[in-house]
């Protein structure tokens, strides 16, 4: 379970960071970002990417808690 949560945390962090890099650099990192491809998030990409970063940190903390617990 800890490995799975660690992987999910990595994916969330990578998508969030990649999306923010995509917005900051003007679209150079569009190969592996998902947020920019979702139509209903037009205009809210930065907020969605920050949310992905926060969720990635939370899932990473949860994976550490699961690892210490048992």
N, CA and C of each residue as an Amber inpcrd file, in Angstrom:
protein
   210
   0.8250000  -1.1900000   0.0000000   0.0000000   0.0000000   0.0000000
   0.8690000   1.2530000   0.0000000   1.9790000   1.2120000   0.7410000
   2.8570000   2.3710000   0.8020000   3.4630000   2.6620000  -0.5690000
   3.8530000   1.6290000  -1.2900000   4.4210000   1.8400000  -2.6210000
   3.4020000   2.4310000  -3.5850000   2.1730000   1.9640000  -3.5250000
   1.1300000   2.4870000  -4.3950000   0.8540000   3.9610000  -4.1030000
   0.7340000   4.3050000  -2.8270000   0.5000000   5.6970000  -2.4560000
   1.6880000   6.5880000  -2.8260000   2.8830000   6.0430000  -2.7130000
   4.0640000   6.7910000  -3.1330000   4.0540000   7.0680000  -4.6290000
   3.6280000   6.0850000  -5.4150000   3.5250000   6.2650000  -6.8570000
   2.4610000   7.2970000  -7.2100000   1.3050000   7.2210000  -6.5580000
   0.2330000   8.1930000  -6.8010000   0.7020000   9.5970000  -6.4200000
   1.4200000   9.6970000  -5.3190000   1.9560000  10.9840000  -4.8920000
   2.9220000  11.5360000  -5.9390000   3.7810000  10.6900000  -6.4730000
   4.7250000  11.1260000  -7.4980000   4.0050000  11.6140000  -8.7530000
   2.9870000  10.8880000  -9.1890000   2.2450000  11.2820000 -10.3880000
   1.5420000  12.6240000 -10.1650000   0.9120000  12.7970000  -9.0100000
   0.2360000  14.0570000  -8.7250000   1.2220000  15.2200000  -8.6780000
   2.3490000  15.0220000  -8.0290000   3.3590000  16.0750000  -7.9570000
   3.9330000  16.3960000  -9.3340000   4.1870000  15.3770000 -10.1410000
   4.7320000  15.6020000 -11.4800000   3.7420000  16.3360000 -12.3720000
   2.4640000  15.9660000 -12.2930000   1.4560000  16.6510000 -13.1070000
   1.2780000  18.1000000 -12.6610000   1.2800000  18.3310000 -11.3680000
   1.1440000  19.6990000 -10.8710000   2.3290000  20.5670000 -11.2520000
   3.5290000  20.0560000 -11.0490000   4.7290000  20.8280000 -11.3920000
   4.8320000  21.0270000 -12.9030000   4.5130000  20.0080000 -13.6640000
   4.5530000  20.1400000 -15.1180000   3.5380000  21.1340000 -15.6350000
   2.3590000  21.1530000 -15.0470000   1.3490000  22.1150000 -15.4460000
   1.7450000  23.5410000 -15.1390000   2.3700000  23.7450000 -13.9940000
   2.8300000  25.0940000 -13.6530000   3.9720000  25.5080000 -14.5750000
   4.8830000  24.5870000 -14.8750000   5.9410000  24.8950000 -15.8320000
   5.3680000  25.2070000 -17.2130000   4.3260000  24.5000000 -17.5890000
   3.6660000  24.7600000 -18.8690000   3.1170000  26.1800000 -18.9130000
   2.5010000  26.6080000 -17.8430000   1.9310000  27.9620000 -17.8030000
   3.0150000  29.0320000 -17.7410000   4.0700000  28.7840000 -16.9920000
   5.1260000  29.7890000 -16.8220000   5.9450000  29.9620000 -18.1010000
   6.2340000  28.8570000 -18.7880000   7.0980000  28.9190000 -19.9650000
   6.3370000  29.1780000 -21.2560000   5.0520000  29.3150000 -21.1910000
   4.2810000  29.6100000 -22.3880000   3.9660000  28.3980000 -23.2420000
   3.9690000  27.2290000 -22.6840000   3.5340000  26.0400000 -23.4050000
   4.6280000  25.0980000 -23.8590000   5.8280000  25.2390000 -23.3510000
   6.9160000  24.3450000 -23.7750000   6.7960000  22.9500000 -23.1870000
   6.1650000  22.8040000 -22.0540000   6.0310000  21.5060000 -21.3970000
   4.6260000  20.9420000 -21.6170000   4.1940000  20.8540000 -22.8620000
   2.8450000  20.3740000 -23.1150000   2.7950000  18.8990000 -23.4590000
   3.9140000  18.2210000 -23.4690000   3.9340000  16.8170000 -23.8540000
   3.3030000  15.9180000 -22.8000000   3.5730000  16.1710000 -21.5260000
   3.1300000  15.2190000 -20.5060000   2.2410000  15.8420000 -19.4380000
   1.6350000  16.9750000 -19.7370000   0.7000000  17.5620000 -18.7850000
  -0.7370000  17.2460000 -19.1840000  -1.5400000  16.8840000 -18.2110000
  -2.9170000  16.4730000 -18.4630000  -3.8940000  17.6280000 -18.2470000
  -3.5930000  18.5050000 -17.3300000  -4.5370000  19.5610000 -16.9460000
  -4.8650000  20.4600000 -18.1350000  -3.8870000  20.7610000 -18.9660000
  -4.1200000  21.6540000 -20.0870000  -4.9850000  21.0000000 -21.1740000
  -5.1170000  19.6980000 -21.1500000  -5.9080000  18.9910000 -22.1580000
  -7.3770000  18.8190000 -21.7550000  -7.7010000  19.1300000 -20.5150000
  -9.0800000  18.9900000 -20.0360000  -9.8170000  20.2990000 -20.3230000
 -10.8990000  20.2130000 -21.0910000 -11.5750000  21.3980000 -21.5850000
 -12.2650000  22.2450000 -20.5310000 -12.8760000  21.6170000 -19.5410000
 -13.6540000  22.4040000 -18.5790000 -12.7770000  23.1600000 -17.5790000
 -11.4630000  22.9760000 -17.6380000 -10.5580000  23.7130000 -16.7580000
  -9.9580000  24.9460000 -17.4240000 -10.4760000  25.3450000 -18.5790000
  -9.9390000  26.5150000 -19.2740000 -10.0360000  27.7480000 -18.3870000
  -8.8910000  28.3790000 -18.1890000  -8.8280000  29.5500000 -17.3330000
  -8.4930000  29.2370000 -15.8900000  -8.5550000  27.9760000 -15.5090000
  -8.2870000  27.5710000 -14.1240000  -7.1300000  26.5740000 -14.0420000
  -6.2710000  26.5590000 -15.0370000  -5.1970000  25.5680000 -15.0790000
  -4.2240000  25.7100000 -13.9170000  -3.8710000  26.9390000 -13.5820000
  -2.9020000  27.1560000 -12.4940000  -3.4830000  26.6880000 -11.1690000
  -4.7520000  26.9950000 -10.9300000  -5.3890000  26.5610000  -9.6880000
  -5.4490000  25.0370000  -9.6070000  -5.7600000  24.4000000 -10.7190000
  -5.8180000  22.9410000 -10.7440000  -4.4360000  22.3350000 -10.5070000
  -3.4040000  22.9570000 -11.0500000  -2.0490000  22.4480000 -10.8550000
  -1.5930000  22.6180000  -9.4070000  -1.9380000  23.7330000  -8.8110000
  -1.6040000  23.9300000  -7.3910000  -2.3530000  22.9040000  -6.5400000
  -3.6040000  22.6420000  -6.8840000  -4.3700000  21.6190000  -6.1760000
  -3.7220000  20.2470000  -6.3240000  -3.2250000  19.9170000  -7.5150000
  -2.5270000  18.6440000  -7.7040000  -1.2670000  18.5680000  -6.8520000
  -0.5380000  19.6700000  -6.7440000   0.6430000  19.6870000  -5.8790000
   0.2820000  19.4580000  -4.4180000  -0.7630000  20.1250000  -3.9660000
  -1.1970000  19.9620000  -2.5690000  -1.6610000  18.5290000  -2.3230000
  -2.4220000  17.9750000  -3.2500000  -2.8740000  16.5870000  -3.0980000
  -1.6990000  15.6160000  -3.1240000  -0.7000000  15.8980000  -3.9480000
   0.4900000  15.0470000  -3.9910000   1.2390000  15.0320000  -2.6690000
   1.3530000  16.1950000  -2.0500000   2.0090000  16.2750000  -0.7360000
   1.1800000  15.5350000   0.3110000  -0.1460000  15.6930000   0.2550000
  -1.0130000  15.0180000   1.2300000  -0.9580000  13.5030000   1.0710000
  -0.9830000  13.0310000  -0.1510000  -0.9110000  11.5760000  -0.3740000
   0.4610000  11.0540000   0.0230000   1.5090000  11.8410000  -0.2160000
   2.8430000  11.4390000   0.2330000   2.9290000  11.3390000   1.7430000
   2.3260000  12.2840000   2.4390000   2.2950000  12.2030000   3.9050000
   1.4910000  11.0050000   4.3770000   0.4110000  10.7180000   3.6670000
  -0.3880000   9.5410000   4.0330000   0.3880000   8.2490000   3.7990000
   1.1770000   8.2070000   2.7500000   1.9680000   6.9910000   2.4970000
   3.0250000   6.8040000   3.5670000   3.6010000   7.8960000   4.0600000
   4.5490000   7.7870000   5.1670000   3.8650000   7.3130000   6.4380000
   2.6560000   7.7990000   6.6820000   1.9120000   7.3690000   7.8640000
   1.5540000   5.8950000   7.7830000   1.1900000   5.4300000   6.6100000
   0.8650000   4.0080000   6.4300000   2.1170000   3.1650000   6.6310000
   3.2560000   3.6690000   6.1590000   4.5070000   2.9240000   6.3170000
   4.9400000   2.8270000   7.7730000   4.7550000   3.8710000   8.5420000
   5.1400000   3.8370000   9.9670000   4.1710000   3.0080000  10.7920000
   2.9250000   2.9700000  10.3490000   1.9000000   2.2950000  11.1370000
   2.0160000   0.7760000  11.0810000   2.3420000   0.3020000   9.8920000
   2.2970000  -1.1280000   9.9080000   2.9840000  -1.8440000   8.8650000
